[in-house]
Each structure stands twice: as structure tokens, then as C-alpha cells.
Amino acid sequence: MNSEPLRFPNQHWVRGAYYAGLLAIYESTLDRAYLDDCMEWGKNVSWQIKEQGGGPYESGAYPLVCGQIWYGCYLAKKDERMMQPTLAFLEDPKVENPVSAPGKWYLENTGHRFVDGLFTAPPLLAMLYQMTGDEKYVNWMDACFWDVHNEIFDRDAGLFYRDARSKSRKTKNGKKVLWSRGNGWAFGGLTRILKVLPSEHPSYQKYKSLYVQMAESLAKRQQADGFWRSNLDDPEQYPMKESSG
């Protein structure tokens, strides 16, 4: 197993994404070794989500990815104590009123909206709705997801930019810069939302429609060798095979 993500501090979002992968392997294989790793991590940090930091990738939507792992452990063990710190974290006024924009808790303290955040935060909120039945978590999820979507989604391409700064950039071939891995984050986030949000919920169809739109756009950009390239709009920019997107 690649140890690179483990060089990041506990509860860093990169480490959280790594453990999200381990948990997904457990759910697919039922190999307890993967669940045990996630459980050990949760116990070591007392099931806490890291307090909002002031630097990049330490605020806004990023820290919430860890809660997705706690939720998977909770489903396996049915121990609500695993989720109490996450629920408490989201009630903290500092989360609801961040430095960047009061009321927009999902923005980084720098004020940025990043496509990565569509994987880290909205799925957890869908999970909390599944757990509690409290509609406020869907409201928070919708506010986060569709605000980011409105800011950085290219409707012609049916895909996301990394952030607003990427919207004006062009390659030497005059193509858009549509980051493959970033669209992987968004598509993965949609997959996780649709997995737990009830199909009869009023918000469900909008997420499903976007999922279908992205799936069609991604299929068109798949190369003959089965891979994508790091820039989905211009495969010639970096012709190396891309497996992280």
C-alpha cells in the first residue's frame, strides 16, 4: 500500500481521502483488515474532525472528508459515539461563519471554491441526513454543492474547472483547462451522494441529472487506450496516461 498519504498530519484531507479509499475497498471485499485500519485511525484521533486552520486546504469543505470514514465505521459498528464529534463540529459557530464569507462554511478562509471540495464535504452531509433524518444537512449540502457548481462548472463541456482561476486559461492549442483528477473528485462526490440520498428526496434528481451529464462528457473524452489525459479538453497538452482522474 502506498504510504505517501500517511506523511500528512492526522485528519489532513489527503489522509482522509486515502482512508476513504480503504473504506471503499472494505465495502467491496468485506476484508476486515481495511476496516480495522480505518477504525484504528478513528480511535487514534478520538473521531475528531480537525479544527479549521488558517492555511490552504485546512478550512472550508476539506476537513469534512474525515467524517465520511467515521460514518463508515459507525455503519459497521453501530456506535453513535463515533459520530458525535462530527455532529458537534458542524454546530460550531466558527464553521457556520468562516473568515472568508459568513454563512458559506464550505469556502476556504482564502475565499476560494475548489472542485476537490465536492468530494470532501457534500457526501458526508448526505450521510448525516441518512443517519439523522435532519433536513438541515441536505440544505447545507445543496448550498455547498450548487454554489461551487455555479462558480466553476462549464456548461458547454459538461465538466468542472479546478477553480475560478482556471476558467480563463487556455492551452497552446486554444483549449480549455479541465483537470481530469478534479473532475474525478466531483464525479466521485456525486456517486457518494447518490448512494445514500433517497431517490424520492426532492434534491436527488438534480444530482442524478448532473451525474448523467458528466458521465456522457467523460465517456466522449476517454482515449483509445482506455485512459484519460490530465487535461480532458486537450489530451495533447500532457499526453501521458492519467489514472488518478
C-alpha positions as a LaTeX table, in Angstrom:
\begin{tabular}{lrrr}
\hline
Residue & $x$ (\AA) & $y$ (\AA) & $z$ (\AA) \\
\hline
Met1 & 0.00 & 0.00 & 0.00 \\
Asn2 & 1.36 & 3.40 & $-0.92$ \\
Ser3 & 2.42 & 5.21 & 2.26 \\
Glu4 & 2.67 & 8.67 & 0.66 \\
Pro5 & $-0.68$ & 9.97 & 2.06 \\
Leu6 & 0.41 & 8.99 & 5.57 \\
Arg7 & 3.14 & 11.64 & 5.58 \\
Phe8 & 0.37 & 14.20 & 6.01 \\
Pro9 & $-0.76$ & 15.06 & 9.56 \\
Asn10 & $-3.63$ & 13.23 & 11.16 \\
Gln11 & $-7.02$ & 14.50 & 9.94 \\
His12 & $-5.46$ & 16.22 & 6.94 \\
Trp13 & $-7.79$ & 15.93 & 3.96 \\
Val14 & $-5.25$ & 13.96 & 1.90 \\
Arg15 & $-5.07$ & 11.35 & 4.63 \\
Gly16 & $-8.86$ & 11.39 & 4.79 \\
Ala17 & $-9.11$ & 10.71 & 1.05 \\
Tyr18 & $-6.67$ & 7.82 & 1.46 \\
Tyr19 & $-8.78$ & 6.23 & 4.19 \\
Ala20 & $-11.93$ & 6.82 & 2.14 \\
Gly21 & $-10.31$ & 4.53 & $-0.42$ \\
Leu22 & $-9.53$ & 1.91 & 2.22 \\
Leu23 & $-13.10$ & 2.01 & 3.43 \\
Ala24 & $-14.40$ & 1.60 & $-0.12$ \\
Ile25 & $-12.19$ & $-1.48$ & $-0.53$ \\
Tyr26 & $-13.63$ & $-2.90$ & 2.69 \\
Glu27 & $-17.18$ & $-2.28$ & 1.48 \\
Ser28 & $-16.40$ & $-4.07$ & $-1.79$ \\
Thr29 & $-14.42$ & $-7.01$ & $-0.39$ \\
Leu30 & $-15.51$ & $-7.26$ & 3.28 \\
Asp31 & $-11.84$ & $-7.75$ & 4.11 \\
Arg32 & $-11.75$ & $-6.69$ & 7.77 \\
Ala33 & $-8.13$ & $-5.56$ & 7.54 \\
Tyr34 & $-9.21$ & $-2.41$ & 5.69 \\
Leu35 & $-11.95$ & $-1.62$ & 8.20 \\
Asp36 & $-9.55$ & $-2.26$ & 11.07 \\
Asp37 & $-7.13$ & 0.32 & 9.64 \\
Cys38 & $-9.93$ & 2.89 & 9.47 \\
Met39 & $-11.09$ & 2.04 & 12.98 \\
Glu40 & $-7.60$ & 2.40 & 14.37 \\
Trp41 & $-7.22$ & 5.81 & 12.75 \\
Gly42 & $-10.55$ & 6.99 & 14.15 \\
Lys43 & $-9.68$ & 5.84 & 17.64 \\
Asn44 & $-6.27$ & 7.49 & 17.48 \\
Val45 & $-7.84$ & 10.89 & 16.80 \\
Ser46 & $-10.89$ & 10.30 & 19.04 \\
Trp47 & $-13.17$ & 10.53 & 15.97 \\
Gln48 & $-12.50$ & 14.25 & 15.75 \\
Ile49 & $-12.56$ & 16.45 & 12.66 \\
Lys50 & $-9.62$ & 18.83 & 12.66 \\
Glu51 & $-10.41$ & 22.35 & 13.77 \\
Gln52 & $-10.47$ & 24.85 & 10.93 \\
Gly53 & $-6.99$ & 26.14 & 10.19 \\
Gly54 & $-5.99$ & 29.37 & 8.55 \\
Gly55 & $-3.90$ & 27.98 & 5.73 \\
Pro56 & $-4.85$ & 26.50 & 2.37 \\
Tyr57 & $-6.64$ & 23.14 & 2.44 \\
Glu58 & $-7.24$ & 23.40 & 6.19 \\
Ser59 & $-10.56$ & 25.19 & 6.09 \\
Gly60 & $-13.91$ & 25.11 & 4.39 \\
Ala61 & $-15.02$ & 21.82 & 2.86 \\
Tyr62 & $-11.71$ & 19.99 & 3.16 \\
Pro63 & $-11.69$ & 18.80 & 6.80 \\
Leu64 & $-15.09$ & 17.11 & 6.48 \\
Val65 & $-13.78$ & 14.19 & 4.43 \\
Cys66 & $-12.63$ & 12.51 & 7.64 \\
Gly67 & $-16.24$ & 12.31 & 8.78 \\
Gln68 & $-17.01$ & 10.03 & 5.85 \\
Ile69 & $-14.64$ & 7.45 & 7.30 \\
Trp70 & $-16.13$ & 7.83 & 10.76 \\
Tyr71 & $-19.55$ & 7.23 & 9.20 \\
Gly72 & $-18.40$ & 4.04 & 7.51 \\
Cys73 & $-17.04$ & 2.81 & 10.83 \\
Tyr74 & $-20.30$ & 3.77 & 12.52 \\
Leu75 & $-22.29$ & 1.73 & 9.99 \\
Ala76 & $-20.07$ & $-1.27$ & 10.68 \\
Lys77 & $-20.15$ & $-0.98$ & 14.48 \\
Lys78 & $-23.43$ & 0.90 & 15.16 \\
Asp79 & $-21.68$ & 3.02 & 17.78 \\
Glu80 & $-23.05$ & 6.57 & 17.66 \\
Arg81 & $-20.14$ & 7.83 & 19.76 \\
Met82 & $-18.06$ & 7.66 & 16.59 \\
Met83 & $-20.23$ & 10.36 & 15.01 \\
Gln84 & $-20.82$ & 12.69 & 17.95 \\
Pro85 & $-17.65$ & 14.78 & 17.36 \\
Thr86 & $-18.64$ & 15.31 & 13.72 \\
Leu87 & $-22.14$ & 16.43 & 14.64 \\
Ala88 & $-20.69$ & 18.77 & 17.25 \\
Phe89 & $-18.13$ & 20.14 & 14.79 \\
Leu90 & $-20.86$ & 21.21 & 12.40 \\
Glu91 & $-22.71$ & 23.07 & 15.16 \\
Asp92 & $-19.66$ & 25.21 & 15.95 \\
Pro93 & $-20.42$ & 28.86 & 15.07 \\
Lys94 & $-16.92$ & 29.16 & 13.60 \\
Val95 & $-17.90$ & 26.62 & 10.96 \\
Glu96 & $-21.12$ & 28.42 & 10.09 \\
Asn97 & $-19.40$ & 31.80 & 9.96 \\
Pro98 & $-15.96$ & 31.33 & 8.41 \\
Val99 & $-13.45$ & 34.10 & 7.91 \\
Ser100 & $-13.94$ & 34.13 & 4.14 \\
Ala101 & $-17.71$ & 34.62 & 3.87 \\
Pro102 & $-20.18$ & 34.37 & 6.75 \\
Gly103 & $-22.71$ & 31.66 & 6.05 \\
Lys104 & $-20.58$ & 29.95 & 3.39 \\
Trp105 & $-18.83$ & 27.43 & 5.62 \\
Tyr106 & $-17.53$ & 25.44 & 2.64 \\
Leu107 & $-15.24$ & 28.21 & 1.36 \\
Glu108 & $-11.62$ & 28.20 & 2.32 \\
Asn109 & $-10.53$ & 31.06 & 4.53 \\
Thr110 & $-8.95$ & 32.43 & 1.36 \\
Gly111 & $-12.44$ & 32.63 & $-0.15$ \\
His112 & $-11.80$ & 30.02 & $-2.82$ \\
Arg113 & $-14.12$ & 27.35 & $-4.15$ \\
Phe114 & $-12.22$ & 24.25 & $-5.26$ \\
Val115 & $-13.66$ & 21.28 & $-7.14$ \\
Asp116 & $-11.99$ & 18.92 & $-4.64$ \\
Gly117 & $-14.47$ & 20.15 & $-2.03$ \\
Leu118 & $-17.33$ & 18.44 & $-3.87$ \\
Phe119 & $-15.83$ & 15.13 & $-2.79$ \\
Thr120 & $-14.81$ & 16.06 & 0.73 \\
Ala121 & $-17.94$ & 17.70 & 2.17 \\
Pro122 & $-21.29$ & 17.07 & 0.39 \\
Pro123 & $-21.19$ & 13.25 & 0.67 \\
Leu124 & $-20.71$ & 13.50 & 4.44 \\
Leu125 & $-23.75$ & 15.76 & 4.70 \\
Ala126 & $-25.81$ & 13.23 & 2.73 \\
Met127 & $-24.59$ & 10.55 & 5.14 \\
Leu128 & $-25.60$ & 12.64 & 8.15 \\
Tyr129 & $-29.05$ & 13.07 & 6.63 \\
Gln130 & $-29.27$ & 9.30 & 6.21 \\
Met131 & $-28.24$ & 8.89 & 9.85 \\
Thr132 & $-30.42$ & 11.55 & 11.47 \\
Gly133 & $-33.20$ & 12.40 & 9.03 \\
Asp134 & $-32.48$ & 16.08 & 9.72 \\
Glu135 & $-33.20$ & 18.09 & 6.59 \\
Lys136 & $-30.67$ & 20.77 & 7.53 \\
Tyr137 & $-27.84$ & 18.53 & 6.35 \\
Val138 & $-29.36$ & 18.31 & 2.86 \\
Asn139 & $-29.84$ & 22.08 & 2.90 \\
Trp140 & $-26.17$ & 22.56 & 3.76 \\
Met141 & $-25.15$ & 20.03 & 1.12 \\
Asp142 & $-27.24$ & 21.72 & $-1.56$ \\
Ala143 & $-25.89$ & 25.16 & $-0.63$ \\
Cys144 & $-22.31$ & 23.95 & $-0.88$ \\
Phe145 & $-22.56$ & 21.82 & $-3.99$ \\
Trp146 & $-24.60$ & 24.10 & $-6.20$ \\
Asp147 & $-22.75$ & 27.26 & $-5.23$ \\
Val148 & $-19.46$ & 25.63 & $-6.24$ \\
His149 & $-21.14$ & 24.23 & $-9.35$ \\
Asn150 & $-22.41$ & 27.65 & $-10.40$ \\
Glu151 & $-18.95$ & 29.13 & $-9.96$ \\
Ile152 & $-16.74$ & 26.58 & $-11.75$ \\
Phe153 & $-18.88$ & 24.30 & $-13.93$ \\
Asp154 & $-18.54$ & 24.68 & $-17.69$ \\
Arg155 & $-21.98$ & 24.01 & $-19.12$ \\
Asp156 & $-20.76$ & 23.60 & $-22.69$ \\
Ala157 & $-18.21$ & 20.95 & $-21.73$ \\
Gly158 & $-20.35$ & 19.39 & $-19.01$ \\
Leu159 & $-17.32$ & 19.34 & $-16.72$ \\
Phe160 & $-15.70$ & 21.31 & $-13.90$ \\
Tyr161 & $-12.74$ & 23.63 & $-13.74$ \\
Arg162 & $-10.36$ & 23.24 & $-10.81$ \\
Asp163 & $-11.31$ & 26.70 & $-9.53$ \\
Ala164 & $-12.38$ & 30.08 & $-10.90$ \\
Arg165 & $-8.82$ & 30.97 & $-11.85$ \\
Ser166 & $-8.80$ & 28.13 & $-14.39$ \\
Lys167 & $-11.78$ & 29.45 & $-16.33$ \\
Ser168 & $-9.79$ & 31.96 & $-18.36$ \\
Arg169 & $-6.80$ & 29.74 & $-19.03$ \\
Lys170 & $-6.17$ & 28.18 & $-22.42$ \\
Thr171 & $-3.62$ & 25.69 & $-23.69$ \\
Lys172 & $-1.33$ & 26.49 & $-26.61$ \\
Asn173 & $-3.92$ & 24.71 & $-28.76$ \\
Gly174 & $-6.56$ & 27.16 & $-27.58$ \\
Lys175 & $-8.37$ & 24.55 & $-25.49$ \\
Lys176 & $-9.88$ & 24.86 & $-22.03$ \\
Val177 & $-8.09$ & 23.55 & $-18.95$ \\
Leu178 & $-10.38$ & 20.91 & $-17.46$ \\
Trp179 & $-8.42$ & 18.99 & $-14.85$ \\
Ser180 & $-9.02$ & 15.26 & $-15.06$ \\
Arg181 & $-8.41$ & 14.50 & $-11.40$ \\
Gly182 & $-10.60$ & 17.40 & $-10.32$ \\
Asn183 & $-13.49$ & 16.03 & $-12.34$ \\
Gly184 & $-12.78$ & 12.70 & $-10.71$ \\
Trp185 & $-13.30$ & 14.38 & $-7.34$ \\
Ala186 & $-16.61$ & 15.85 & $-8.46$ \\
Phe187 & $-17.83$ & 12.65 & $-10.11$ \\
Gly188 & $-16.82$ & 10.61 & $-7.08$ \\
Gly189 & $-18.64$ & 13.04 & $-4.81$ \\
Leu190 & $-21.78$ & 12.70 & $-6.90$ \\
Thr191 & $-21.53$ & 8.92 & $-6.76$ \\
Arg192 & $-21.34$ & 9.00 & $-2.97$ \\
Ile193 & $-24.26$ & 11.42 & $-2.66$ \\
Leu194 & $-26.50$ & 9.32 & $-4.90$ \\
Lys195 & $-25.58$ & 6.19 & $-2.96$ \\
Val196 & $-27.06$ & 7.48 & 0.30 \\
Leu197 & $-29.56$ & 10.22 & $-0.60$ \\
Pro198 & $-33.02$ & 8.64 & $-1.00$ \\
Ser199 & $-34.18$ & 8.64 & $-4.61$ \\
Glu200 & $-37.51$ & 10.14 & $-3.57$ \\
His201 & $-35.87$ & 13.16 & $-1.94$ \\
Pro202 & $-36.57$ & 16.43 & $-3.82$ \\
Ser203 & $-32.84$ & 17.11 & $-4.21$ \\
Tyr204 & $-32.00$ & 13.72 & $-5.70$ \\
Gln205 & $-32.94$ & 14.25 & $-9.34$ \\
Lys206 & $-30.78$ & 17.34 & $-9.76$ \\
Tyr207 & $-27.70$ & 15.42 & $-8.62$ \\
Lys208 & $-28.62$ & 12.47 & $-10.82$ \\
Ser209 & $-29.03$ & 14.70 & $-13.88$ \\
Leu210 & $-25.58$ & 16.21 & $-13.33$ \\
Tyr211 & $-24.13$ & 12.73 & $-12.85$ \\
Val212 & $-25.54$ & 11.61 & $-16.20$ \\
Gln213 & $-24.32$ & 14.78 & $-17.92$ \\
Met214 & $-20.80$ & 14.32 & $-16.56$ \\
Ala215 & $-20.78$ & 10.62 & $-17.43$ \\
Glu216 & $-21.60$ & 11.43 & $-21.04$ \\
Ser217 & $-18.90$ & 14.12 & $-21.19$ \\
Leu218 & $-16.29$ & 11.85 & $-19.64$ \\
Ala219 & $-17.13$ & 8.99 & $-21.99$ \\
Lys220 & $-16.56$ & 11.26 & $-25.00$ \\
Arg221 & $-13.10$ & 12.17 & $-23.73$ \\
Gln222 & $-11.87$ & 8.66 & $-22.99$ \\
Gln223 & $-8.92$ & 7.83 & $-25.24$ \\
Ala224 & $-8.49$ & 4.71 & $-27.38$ \\
Asp225 & $-6.20$ & 3.12 & $-24.78$ \\
Gly226 & $-8.94$ & 3.32 & $-22.16$ \\
Phe227 & $-7.31$ & 6.13 & $-20.20$ \\
Trp228 & $-7.99$ & 9.83 & $-19.98$ \\
Arg229 & $-5.38$ & 12.60 & $-20.04$ \\
Ser230 & $-4.74$ & 15.17 & $-17.33$ \\
Asn231 & $-6.48$ & 17.88 & $-19.37$ \\
Leu232 & $-9.80$ & 16.48 & $-20.52$ \\
Asp233 & $-10.26$ & 19.19 & $-23.15$ \\
Asp234 & $-6.78$ & 18.92 & $-24.66$ \\
Pro235 & $-5.22$ & 15.45 & $-24.46$ \\
Glu236 & $-2.20$ & 16.71 & $-26.40$ \\
Gln237 & $-1.19$ & 19.13 & $-23.64$ \\
Tyr238 & 0.10 & 16.30 & $-21.44$ \\
Pro239 & $-0.18$ & 13.05 & $-23.41$ \\
Met240 & 0.79 & 10.76 & $-20.51$ \\
Lys241 & $-1.89$ & 8.32 & $-19.41$ \\
Glu242 & $-3.86$ & 9.61 & $-16.43$ \\
Ser243 & $-5.17$ & 7.10 & $-13.90$ \\
Ser244 & $-5.93$ & 9.45 & $-11.00$ \\
Gly245 & $-8.72$ & 11.24 & $-12.85$ \\
\hline
\end{tabular}
